[in-house]
Coordinates of C-alpha atoms and ligand atoms in Angstrom, one line a residue:
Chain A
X1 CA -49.6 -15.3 -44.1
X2 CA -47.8 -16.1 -41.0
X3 CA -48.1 -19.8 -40.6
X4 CA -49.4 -22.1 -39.5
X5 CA -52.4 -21.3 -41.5
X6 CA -55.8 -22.7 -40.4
X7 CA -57.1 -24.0 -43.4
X8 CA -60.4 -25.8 -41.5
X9 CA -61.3 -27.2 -38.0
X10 CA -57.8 -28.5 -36.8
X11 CA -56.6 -28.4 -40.5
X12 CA -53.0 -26.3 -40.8
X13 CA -51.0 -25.6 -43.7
X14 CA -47.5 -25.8 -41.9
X15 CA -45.5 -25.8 -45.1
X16 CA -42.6 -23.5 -46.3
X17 CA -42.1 -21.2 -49.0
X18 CA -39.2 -20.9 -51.1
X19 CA -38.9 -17.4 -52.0
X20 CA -35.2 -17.7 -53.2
X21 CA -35.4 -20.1 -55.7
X22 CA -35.1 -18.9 -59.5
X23 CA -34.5 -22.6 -61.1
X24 CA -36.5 -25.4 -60.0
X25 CA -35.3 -28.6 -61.9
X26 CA -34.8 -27.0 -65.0
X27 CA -38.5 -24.8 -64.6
X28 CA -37.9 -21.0 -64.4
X29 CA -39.5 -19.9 -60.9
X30 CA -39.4 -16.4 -61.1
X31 CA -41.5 -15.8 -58.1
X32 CA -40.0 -18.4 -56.2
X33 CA -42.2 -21.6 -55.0
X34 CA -44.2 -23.5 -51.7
X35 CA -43.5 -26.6 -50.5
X36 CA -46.8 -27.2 -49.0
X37 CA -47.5 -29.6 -45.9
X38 CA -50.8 -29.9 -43.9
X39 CA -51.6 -31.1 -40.3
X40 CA -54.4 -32.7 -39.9
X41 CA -55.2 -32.4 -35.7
X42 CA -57.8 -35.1 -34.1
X43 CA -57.2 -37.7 -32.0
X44 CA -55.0 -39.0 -34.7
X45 CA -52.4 -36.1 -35.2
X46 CA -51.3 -36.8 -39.3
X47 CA -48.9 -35.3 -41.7
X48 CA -50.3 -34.4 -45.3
X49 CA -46.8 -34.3 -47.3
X50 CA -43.6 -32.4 -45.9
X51 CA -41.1 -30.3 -47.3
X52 CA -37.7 -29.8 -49.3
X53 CA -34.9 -30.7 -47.5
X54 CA -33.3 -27.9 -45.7
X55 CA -37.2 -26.9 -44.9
X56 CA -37.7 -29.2 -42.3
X57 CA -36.8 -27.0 -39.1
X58 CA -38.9 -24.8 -40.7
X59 CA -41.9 -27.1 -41.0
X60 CA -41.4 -28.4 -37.4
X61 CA -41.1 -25.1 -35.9
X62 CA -44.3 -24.2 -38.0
X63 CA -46.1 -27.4 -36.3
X64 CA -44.5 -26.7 -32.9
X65 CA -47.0 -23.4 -32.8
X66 CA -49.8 -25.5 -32.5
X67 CA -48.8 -28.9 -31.0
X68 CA -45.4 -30.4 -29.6
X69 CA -44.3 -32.2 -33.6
X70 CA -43.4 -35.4 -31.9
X71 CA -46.9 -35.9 -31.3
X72 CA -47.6 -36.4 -34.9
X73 CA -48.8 -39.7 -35.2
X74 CA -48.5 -40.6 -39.2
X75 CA -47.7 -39.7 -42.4
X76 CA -48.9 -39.6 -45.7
X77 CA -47.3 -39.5 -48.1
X78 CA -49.1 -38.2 -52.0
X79 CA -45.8 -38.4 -53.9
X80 CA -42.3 -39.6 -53.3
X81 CA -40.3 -36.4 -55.1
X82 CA -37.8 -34.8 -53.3
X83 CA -39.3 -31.3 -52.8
X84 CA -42.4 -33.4 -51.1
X85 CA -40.5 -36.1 -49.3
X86 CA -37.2 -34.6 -48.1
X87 CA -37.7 -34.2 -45.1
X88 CA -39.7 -37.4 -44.2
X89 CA -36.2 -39.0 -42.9
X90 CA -36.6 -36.0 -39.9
X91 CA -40.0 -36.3 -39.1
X92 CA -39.8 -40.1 -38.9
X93 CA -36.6 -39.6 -37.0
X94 CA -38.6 -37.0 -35.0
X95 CA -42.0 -39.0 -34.3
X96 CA -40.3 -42.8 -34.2
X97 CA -39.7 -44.7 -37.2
X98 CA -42.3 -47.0 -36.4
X99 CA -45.2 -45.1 -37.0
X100 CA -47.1 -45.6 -40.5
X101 CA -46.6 -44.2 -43.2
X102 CA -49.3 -44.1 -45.4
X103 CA -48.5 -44.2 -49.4
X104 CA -49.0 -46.2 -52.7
X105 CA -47.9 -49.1 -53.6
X106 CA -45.2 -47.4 -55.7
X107 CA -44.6 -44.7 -53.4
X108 CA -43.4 -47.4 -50.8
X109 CA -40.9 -48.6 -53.8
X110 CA -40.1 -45.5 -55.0
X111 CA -39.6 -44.0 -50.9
X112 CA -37.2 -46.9 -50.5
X113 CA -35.5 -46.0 -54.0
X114 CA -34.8 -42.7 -52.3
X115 CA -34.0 -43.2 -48.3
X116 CA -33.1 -46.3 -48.0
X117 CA -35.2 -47.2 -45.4
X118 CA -37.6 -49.7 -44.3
X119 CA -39.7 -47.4 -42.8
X120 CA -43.9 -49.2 -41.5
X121 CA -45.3 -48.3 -45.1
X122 CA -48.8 -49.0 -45.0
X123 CA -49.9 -49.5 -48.5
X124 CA -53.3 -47.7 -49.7
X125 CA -55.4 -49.0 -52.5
X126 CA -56.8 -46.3 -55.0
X127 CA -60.0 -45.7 -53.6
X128 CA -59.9 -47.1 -50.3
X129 CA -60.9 -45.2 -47.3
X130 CA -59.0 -45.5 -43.8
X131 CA -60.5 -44.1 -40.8
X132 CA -57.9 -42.7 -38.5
X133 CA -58.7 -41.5 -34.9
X134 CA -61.8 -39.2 -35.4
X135 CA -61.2 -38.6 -39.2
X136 CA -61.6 -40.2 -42.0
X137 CA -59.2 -40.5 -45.9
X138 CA -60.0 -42.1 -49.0
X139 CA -56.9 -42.2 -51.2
X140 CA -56.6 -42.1 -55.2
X141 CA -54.2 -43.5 -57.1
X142 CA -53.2 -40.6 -59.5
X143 CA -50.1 -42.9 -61.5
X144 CA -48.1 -40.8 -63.9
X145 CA -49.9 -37.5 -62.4
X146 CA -47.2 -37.1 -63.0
X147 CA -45.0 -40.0 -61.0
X148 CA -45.5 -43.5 -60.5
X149 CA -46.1 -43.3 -57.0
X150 CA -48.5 -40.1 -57.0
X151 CA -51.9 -40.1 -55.5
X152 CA -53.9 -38.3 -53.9
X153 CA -55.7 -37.6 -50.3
X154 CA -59.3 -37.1 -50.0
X155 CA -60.9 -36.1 -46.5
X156 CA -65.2 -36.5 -47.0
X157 CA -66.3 -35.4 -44.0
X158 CA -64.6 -32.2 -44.5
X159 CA -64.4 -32.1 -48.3
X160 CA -60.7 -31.1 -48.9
X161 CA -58.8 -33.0 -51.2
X162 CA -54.9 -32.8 -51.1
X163 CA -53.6 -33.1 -54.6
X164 CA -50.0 -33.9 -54.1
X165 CA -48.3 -31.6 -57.4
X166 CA -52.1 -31.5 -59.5
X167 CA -53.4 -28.4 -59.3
X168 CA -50.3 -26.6 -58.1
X169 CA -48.6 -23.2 -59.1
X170 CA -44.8 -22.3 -58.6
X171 CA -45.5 -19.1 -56.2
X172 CA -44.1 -18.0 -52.9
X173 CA -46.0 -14.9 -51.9
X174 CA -48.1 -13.9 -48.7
X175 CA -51.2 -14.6 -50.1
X176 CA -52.3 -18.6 -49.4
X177 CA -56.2 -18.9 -51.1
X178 CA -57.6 -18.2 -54.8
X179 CA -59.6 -15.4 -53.0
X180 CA -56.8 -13.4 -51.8
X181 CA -55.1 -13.6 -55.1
X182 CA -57.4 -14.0 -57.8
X183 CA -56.8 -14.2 -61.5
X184 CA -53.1 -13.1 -60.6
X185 CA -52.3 -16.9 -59.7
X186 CA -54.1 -18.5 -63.4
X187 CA -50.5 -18.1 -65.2
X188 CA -48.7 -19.6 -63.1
X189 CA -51.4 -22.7 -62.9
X190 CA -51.4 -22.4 -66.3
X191 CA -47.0 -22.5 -66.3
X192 CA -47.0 -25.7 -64.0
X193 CA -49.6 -27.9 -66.2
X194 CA -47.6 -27.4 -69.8
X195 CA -44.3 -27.9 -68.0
X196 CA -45.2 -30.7 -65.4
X197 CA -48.5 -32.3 -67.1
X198 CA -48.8 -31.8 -70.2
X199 CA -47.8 -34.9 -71.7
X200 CA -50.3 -36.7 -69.6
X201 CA -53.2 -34.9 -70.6
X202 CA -54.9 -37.8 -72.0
X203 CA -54.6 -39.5 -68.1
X204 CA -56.3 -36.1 -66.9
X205 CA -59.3 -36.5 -68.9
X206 CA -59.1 -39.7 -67.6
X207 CA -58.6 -38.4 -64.0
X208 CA -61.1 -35.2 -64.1
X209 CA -63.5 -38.6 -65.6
X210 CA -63.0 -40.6 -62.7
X211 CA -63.7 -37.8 -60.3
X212 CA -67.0 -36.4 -61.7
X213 CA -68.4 -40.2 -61.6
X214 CA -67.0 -40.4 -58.6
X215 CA -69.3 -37.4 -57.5
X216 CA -66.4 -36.3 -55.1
X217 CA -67.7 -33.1 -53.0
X218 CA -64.6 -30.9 -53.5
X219 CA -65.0 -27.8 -51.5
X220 CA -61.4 -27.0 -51.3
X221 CA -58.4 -28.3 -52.8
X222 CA -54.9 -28.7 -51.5
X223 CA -51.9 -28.6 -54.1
X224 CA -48.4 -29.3 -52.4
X225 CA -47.4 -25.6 -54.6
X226 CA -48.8 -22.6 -53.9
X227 CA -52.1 -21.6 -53.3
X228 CA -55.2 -23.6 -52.0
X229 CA -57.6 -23.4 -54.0
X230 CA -61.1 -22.8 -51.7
X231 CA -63.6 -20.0 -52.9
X232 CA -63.6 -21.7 -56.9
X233 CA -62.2 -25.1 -56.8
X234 CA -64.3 -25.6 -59.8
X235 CA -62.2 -22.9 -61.5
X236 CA -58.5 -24.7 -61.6
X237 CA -60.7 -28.3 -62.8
X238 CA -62.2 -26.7 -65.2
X239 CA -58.8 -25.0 -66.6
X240 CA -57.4 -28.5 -66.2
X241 CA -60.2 -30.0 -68.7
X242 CA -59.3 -27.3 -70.9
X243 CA -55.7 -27.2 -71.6
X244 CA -55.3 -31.2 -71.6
X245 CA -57.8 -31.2 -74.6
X246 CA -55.5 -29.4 -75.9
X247 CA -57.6 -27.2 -78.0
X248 CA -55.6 -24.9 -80.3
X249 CA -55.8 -21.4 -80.2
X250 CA -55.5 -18.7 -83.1
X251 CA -52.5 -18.0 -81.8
X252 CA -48.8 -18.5 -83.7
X253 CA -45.1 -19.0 -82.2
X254 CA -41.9 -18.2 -83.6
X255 CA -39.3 -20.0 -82.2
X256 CA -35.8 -19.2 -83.0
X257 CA -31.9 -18.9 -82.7
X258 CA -29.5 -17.3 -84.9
X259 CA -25.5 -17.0 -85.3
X260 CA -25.3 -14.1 -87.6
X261 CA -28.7 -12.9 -87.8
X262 CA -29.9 -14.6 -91.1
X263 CA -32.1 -16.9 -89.5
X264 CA -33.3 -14.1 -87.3
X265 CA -34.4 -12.1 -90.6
X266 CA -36.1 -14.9 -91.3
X267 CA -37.8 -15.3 -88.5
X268 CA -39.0 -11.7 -88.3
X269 CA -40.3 -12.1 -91.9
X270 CA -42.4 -15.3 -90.6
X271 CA -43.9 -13.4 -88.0
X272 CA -44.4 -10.1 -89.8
X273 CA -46.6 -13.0 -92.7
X274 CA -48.0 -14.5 -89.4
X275 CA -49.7 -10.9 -88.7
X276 CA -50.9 -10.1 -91.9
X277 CA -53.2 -12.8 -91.4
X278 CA -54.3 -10.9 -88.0
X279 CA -53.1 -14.2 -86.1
X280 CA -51.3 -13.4 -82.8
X281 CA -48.0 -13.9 -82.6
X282 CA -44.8 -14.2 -80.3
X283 CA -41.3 -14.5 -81.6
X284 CA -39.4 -16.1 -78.8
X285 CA -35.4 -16.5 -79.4
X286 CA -34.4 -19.2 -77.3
X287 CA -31.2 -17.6 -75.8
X288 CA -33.6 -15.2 -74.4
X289 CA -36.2 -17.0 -73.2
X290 CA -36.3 -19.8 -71.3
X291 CA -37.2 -23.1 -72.3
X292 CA -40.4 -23.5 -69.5
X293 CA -41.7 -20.1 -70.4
X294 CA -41.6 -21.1 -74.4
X295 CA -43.3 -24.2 -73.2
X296 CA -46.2 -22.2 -71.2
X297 CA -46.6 -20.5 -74.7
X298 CA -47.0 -24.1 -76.8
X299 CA -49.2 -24.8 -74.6
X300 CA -52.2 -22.9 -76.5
X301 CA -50.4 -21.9 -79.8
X302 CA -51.9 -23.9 -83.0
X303 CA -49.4 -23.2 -85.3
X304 CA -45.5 -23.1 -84.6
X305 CA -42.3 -22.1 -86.9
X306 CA -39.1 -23.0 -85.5
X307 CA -36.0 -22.0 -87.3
X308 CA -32.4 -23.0 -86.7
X309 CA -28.8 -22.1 -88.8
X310 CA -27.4 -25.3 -89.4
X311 CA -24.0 -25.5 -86.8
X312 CA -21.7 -29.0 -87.9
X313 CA -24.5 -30.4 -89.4
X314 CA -26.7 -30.0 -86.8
X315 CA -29.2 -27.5 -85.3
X316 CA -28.2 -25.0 -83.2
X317 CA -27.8 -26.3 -79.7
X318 CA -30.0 -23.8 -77.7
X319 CA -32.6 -24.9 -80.2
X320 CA -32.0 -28.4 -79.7
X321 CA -32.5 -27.8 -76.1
X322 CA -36.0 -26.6 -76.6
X323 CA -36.9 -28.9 -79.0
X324 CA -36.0 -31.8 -76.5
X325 CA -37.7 -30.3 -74.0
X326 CA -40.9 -29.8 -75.8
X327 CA -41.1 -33.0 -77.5
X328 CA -40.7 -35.1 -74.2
X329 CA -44.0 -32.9 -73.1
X330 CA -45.8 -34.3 -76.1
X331 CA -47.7 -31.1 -77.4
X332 CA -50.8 -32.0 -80.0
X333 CA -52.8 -30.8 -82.7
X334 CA -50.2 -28.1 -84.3
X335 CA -49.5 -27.2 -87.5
X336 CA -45.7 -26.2 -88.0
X337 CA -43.1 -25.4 -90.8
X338 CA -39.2 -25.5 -90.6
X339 CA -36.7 -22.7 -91.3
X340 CA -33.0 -21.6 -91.3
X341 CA -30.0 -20.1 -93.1
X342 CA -27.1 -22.3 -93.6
X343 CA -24.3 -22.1 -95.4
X344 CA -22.9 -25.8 -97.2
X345 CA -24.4 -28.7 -96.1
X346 CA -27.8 -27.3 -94.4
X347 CA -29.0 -30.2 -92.4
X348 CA -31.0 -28.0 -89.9
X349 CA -34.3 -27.6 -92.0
X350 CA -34.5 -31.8 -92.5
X351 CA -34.0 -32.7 -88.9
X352 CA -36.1 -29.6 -87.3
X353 CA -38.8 -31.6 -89.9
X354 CA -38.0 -34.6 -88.9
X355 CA -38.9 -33.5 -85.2
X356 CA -42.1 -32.5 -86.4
X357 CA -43.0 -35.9 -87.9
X358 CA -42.1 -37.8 -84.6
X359 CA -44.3 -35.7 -82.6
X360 CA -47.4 -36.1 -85.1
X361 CA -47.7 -32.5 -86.2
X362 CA -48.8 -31.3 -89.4
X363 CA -46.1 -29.7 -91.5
X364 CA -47.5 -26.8 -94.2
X365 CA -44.9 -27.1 -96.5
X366 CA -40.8 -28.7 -96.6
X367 CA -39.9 -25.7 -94.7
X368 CA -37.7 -22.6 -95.8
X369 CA -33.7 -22.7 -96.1
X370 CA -32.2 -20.2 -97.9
X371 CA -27.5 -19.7 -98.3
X372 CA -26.0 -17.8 -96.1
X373 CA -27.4 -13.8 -96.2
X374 CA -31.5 -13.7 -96.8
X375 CA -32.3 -11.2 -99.7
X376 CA -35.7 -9.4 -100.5
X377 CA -37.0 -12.3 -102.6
X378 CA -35.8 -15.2 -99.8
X379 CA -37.8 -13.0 -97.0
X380 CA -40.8 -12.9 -99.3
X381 CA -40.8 -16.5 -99.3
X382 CA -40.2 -16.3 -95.6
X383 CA -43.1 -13.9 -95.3
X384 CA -44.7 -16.2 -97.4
X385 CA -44.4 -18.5 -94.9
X386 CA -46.0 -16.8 -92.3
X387 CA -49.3 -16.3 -94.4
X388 CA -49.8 -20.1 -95.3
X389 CA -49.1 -21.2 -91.6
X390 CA -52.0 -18.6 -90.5
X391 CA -54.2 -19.4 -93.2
X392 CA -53.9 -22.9 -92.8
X393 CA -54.8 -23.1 -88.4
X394 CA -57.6 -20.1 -89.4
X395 CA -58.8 -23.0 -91.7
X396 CA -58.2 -25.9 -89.1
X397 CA -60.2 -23.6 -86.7
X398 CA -63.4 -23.2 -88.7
X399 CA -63.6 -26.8 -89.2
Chain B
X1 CA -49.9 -65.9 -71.3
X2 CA -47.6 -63.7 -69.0
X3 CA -48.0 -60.6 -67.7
X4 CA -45.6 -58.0 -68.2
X5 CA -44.3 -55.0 -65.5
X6 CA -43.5 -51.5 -66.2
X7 CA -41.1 -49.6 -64.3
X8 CA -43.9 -47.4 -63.3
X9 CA -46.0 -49.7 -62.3
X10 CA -48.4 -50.2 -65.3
X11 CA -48.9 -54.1 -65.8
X12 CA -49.4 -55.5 -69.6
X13 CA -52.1 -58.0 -68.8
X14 CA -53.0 -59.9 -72.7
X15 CA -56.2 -60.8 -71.8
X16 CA -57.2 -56.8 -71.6
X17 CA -55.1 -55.8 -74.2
X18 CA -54.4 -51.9 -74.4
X19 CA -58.0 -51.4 -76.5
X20 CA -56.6 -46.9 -75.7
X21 CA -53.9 -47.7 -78.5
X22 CA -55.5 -50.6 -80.8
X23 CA -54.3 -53.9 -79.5
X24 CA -56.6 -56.3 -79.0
X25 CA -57.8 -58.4 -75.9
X26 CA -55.8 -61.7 -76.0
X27 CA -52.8 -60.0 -77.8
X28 CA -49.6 -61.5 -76.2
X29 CA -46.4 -60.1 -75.0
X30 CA -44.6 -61.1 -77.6
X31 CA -47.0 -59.7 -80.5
X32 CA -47.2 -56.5 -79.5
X33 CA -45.8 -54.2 -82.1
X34 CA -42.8 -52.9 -81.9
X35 CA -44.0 -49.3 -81.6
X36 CA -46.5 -50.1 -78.5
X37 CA -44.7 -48.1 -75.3
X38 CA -46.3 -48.5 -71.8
X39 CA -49.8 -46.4 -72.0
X40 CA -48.9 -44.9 -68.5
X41 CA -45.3 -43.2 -68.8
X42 CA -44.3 -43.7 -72.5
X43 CA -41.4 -46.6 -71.4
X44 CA -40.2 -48.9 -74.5
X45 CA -40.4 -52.3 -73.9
X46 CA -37.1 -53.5 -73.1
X47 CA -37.8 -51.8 -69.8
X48 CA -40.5 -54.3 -69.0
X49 CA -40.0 -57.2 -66.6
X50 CA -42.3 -60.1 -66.6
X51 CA -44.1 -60.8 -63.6
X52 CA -43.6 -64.1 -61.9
Ligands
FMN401 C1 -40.3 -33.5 -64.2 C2 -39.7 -34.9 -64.1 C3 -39.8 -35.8 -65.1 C4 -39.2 -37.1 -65.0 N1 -39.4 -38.0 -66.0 C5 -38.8 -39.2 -66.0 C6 -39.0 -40.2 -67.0 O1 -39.7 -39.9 -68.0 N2 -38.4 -41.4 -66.9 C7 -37.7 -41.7 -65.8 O2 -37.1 -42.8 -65.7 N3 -37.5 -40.8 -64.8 C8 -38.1 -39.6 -64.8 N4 -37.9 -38.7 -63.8 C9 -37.2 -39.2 -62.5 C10 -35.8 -38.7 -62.4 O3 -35.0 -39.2 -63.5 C11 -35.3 -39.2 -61.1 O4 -35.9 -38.4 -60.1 C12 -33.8 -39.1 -60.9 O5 -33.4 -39.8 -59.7 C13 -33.2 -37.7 -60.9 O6 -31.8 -37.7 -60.9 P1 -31.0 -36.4 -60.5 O7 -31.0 -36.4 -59.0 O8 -29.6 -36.6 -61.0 O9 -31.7 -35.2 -61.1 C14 -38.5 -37.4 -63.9 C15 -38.3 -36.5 -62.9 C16 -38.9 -35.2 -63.0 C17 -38.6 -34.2 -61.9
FE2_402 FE1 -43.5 -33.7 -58.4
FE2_403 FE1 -43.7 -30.9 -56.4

């Protein structure tokens, strides 16, 4: 949609979208992203959030369609990283660097930590409620959702809460509200909360707590990514609940690399085991695949085998890459077993294990290793495999 | 007994405790086990700073 984007009375979504970008930090964003920012019009003109550097012009020519940008009279700011705060340094330049800027305690710290600047932060408390002009903001504290500094921006006269990177999807398309686009957009909600916010599930139960006692009206909801989130907000809560309890699903990854194909036999003998249980399964080769789309995939999966060839005594480092990657997000409740081929000193098998035991999952058996080329009896054993790590989460699931 | 700082903001305050992850009200500082990390953002303890 061309924007600005009338969102509600005197309520734009001047943001930009990103439709270039393929890699953001490290996340695969194959259908590009938004930087969303919102204008709140009264007698008070605020900024809700701005955009990536480089996005600014953008965003002010956006704003200058409804109202000359200079008469923008603060700022808020939900969160102080870059793709939300870049381009603070322009507006402030643009509007005087005077005006307030509204934030959290560790946004003003972390704001400094970026710019440099000692720019009139006015400090919100989570849960107090400014009035400015003719409209009215209570701000949340949302800490480690998933920054220090992040919070969020509720309006209760008009119900719309602005929720900074929560509830946000990595999508630049021409469609702006869950209406227009439906269950297309769950995946790449779904994409954003196992690679961004996963790890502090246990503060969202906390958070989607909070909220319900709270008993916050939400009749629309405001991520800086993406869509907004307006016919269903319930929808993307309740989808929050669920994947931060992390429920396991009957559902099986195989997660692999392979120099000469030995540990890649193996791994299609795991998976072929996997199936015979009538478990689903997905064999993902992590040269192919890219580490955030594995991650969308642990997301759900209960059990997980992840095999490596041992390479100068280590693991492979493609695998090593993934398994750094999904340890730091903290997956639970899994059930996993090692396996490789090797060919003298075989340390993969022990340290993929020892992986396992740092991040609290439940190992089904040492693991498989078998010298150099797998033969028929080796891939039974690997096939082997395959049954007892289905058997055992079809167990865990009927508890 | 002092109160401790986390980089991210999370303050260590022994008269609360961290009852989430088993340590008692009016456990101090410096009895925290060694495995305790800041309940917010997972930071070890050597990245604490105690608050004046
Ligand atoms: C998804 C994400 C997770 C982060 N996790 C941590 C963290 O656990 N601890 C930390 O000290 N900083 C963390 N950071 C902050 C970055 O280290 C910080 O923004 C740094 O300045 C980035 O450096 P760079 O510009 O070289 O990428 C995280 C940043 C992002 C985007
Ligand atoms: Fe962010
Ligand atoms: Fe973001």
């Amino acid at each position: 949609m061309f924007r600005p984007v009338k969102i509600a009375e005197g309520i734009y979504s001047v943001g930009c979208r990103d439709w270039d970008i393929r890699d953001f930090h490290g996340y695969s964003t194959y259908e590009g992203t938004s930087y969303n920012a919102f204008l709140v019009q009264g007698e008070k003109n605020i900024l809700i959030d701005t955009v990536k550097s480089g996005f600014g012009e953008e965003m002010l020519a956006n704003i200058g369609r409804i109202m000359d940008p200079k008469k923008i009279d603060a700022v808020i700011s939900n969160h102080t990283e870059m793709d939300h705060s870049g381009t603070i340094p322009l507006v402030m330049h643009k509007i005087g660097e005077d005006k307030p800027l509204y934030c959290s305690k560790m946004g003003a710290k972390n704001l400094k930590s970026h710019y440099k600047k000692d720019y009139n932060y006015q400090v919100v408390e989570s849960g107090e409620t400014r009035t400015l002009g003719n409209r009215t903001f209570t701000f949340l504290e949302t800490r480690m959702l998933h920054w220090p500094d992040s919070m969020f921006t509720y309006m209760p006269d008009e119900k719309i809460l602005f929720s900074s990177d929560a509830f946000g999807q990595h999508y630049a398309g021409d469609k702006l509200f869950d209406d227009e686009i439906g269950e297309e957009i769950m995946p790449h909600a779904r994409k954003y909360y196992a690679n961004i916010l996963l790890h502090f599930s246990p503060r969202v139960q906390a958070l989607l707590a909070d909220v319900a006692k709270m008993n916050l009206d939400i009749r629309m909801i405001c991520p800086d990514h993406g869509i907004i989130w307006r016919k269903d907000p319930a929808k993307i809560i309740s989808a929050y609940d669920q994947w931060s309890r992390q429920e396991p699903a009957k559902k099986a990854l195989v997660i692999f690399d392979s120099m000469w194909e030995s540990t890649a036999k193996m791994a299609r003998a795991i998976t072929s085991g996997i199936e015979s249980e009538a478990v689903h399964v997905r064999l993902m080769n992590t040269r192919k695949w890219h580490r955030s789309d594995i991650m969308t995939e642990v997301l759900d999966a209960g059990a997980l085998a992840v095999g490596s060839p041992t390479l100068n005594n280590g693991i492979f480092p493609v695998v090593a890459d993934v398994m750094t990657y999904i340890k730091g997000l903290r997956p639970q409740n899994k059930i996993a077993a090692a396996f490789g081929s090797y060919g003298w000193s075989g340390e993969a098998v022990k340290i993929l294990n020892k992986e396992f035991e740092e991040m609290k999952w439940d190992m089904v058996s040492d693991g498989v290793k078998v010298l150099y080329v797998p033969d028929a009896s080796d891939l039974a054993r690997c096939f082997d495999l395959g049954v007892t790590l289905a058997k055992t989460l079809k167990e865990k699931l009927s508890e | 007994m002092d109160k401790w700082e986390c980089p991210c903001g999370y303050v260590y305050d022994p008269e609360e405790g961290d009852m989430d992850n088993g340590i008692e009200p009016g456990t101090a500082w410096e009895d925290l086990p060694e495995s305790w990390v800041c309940p917010l953002c997972g930071a070890e303890q050597e990245y604490f700073e105690k608050v004046e």
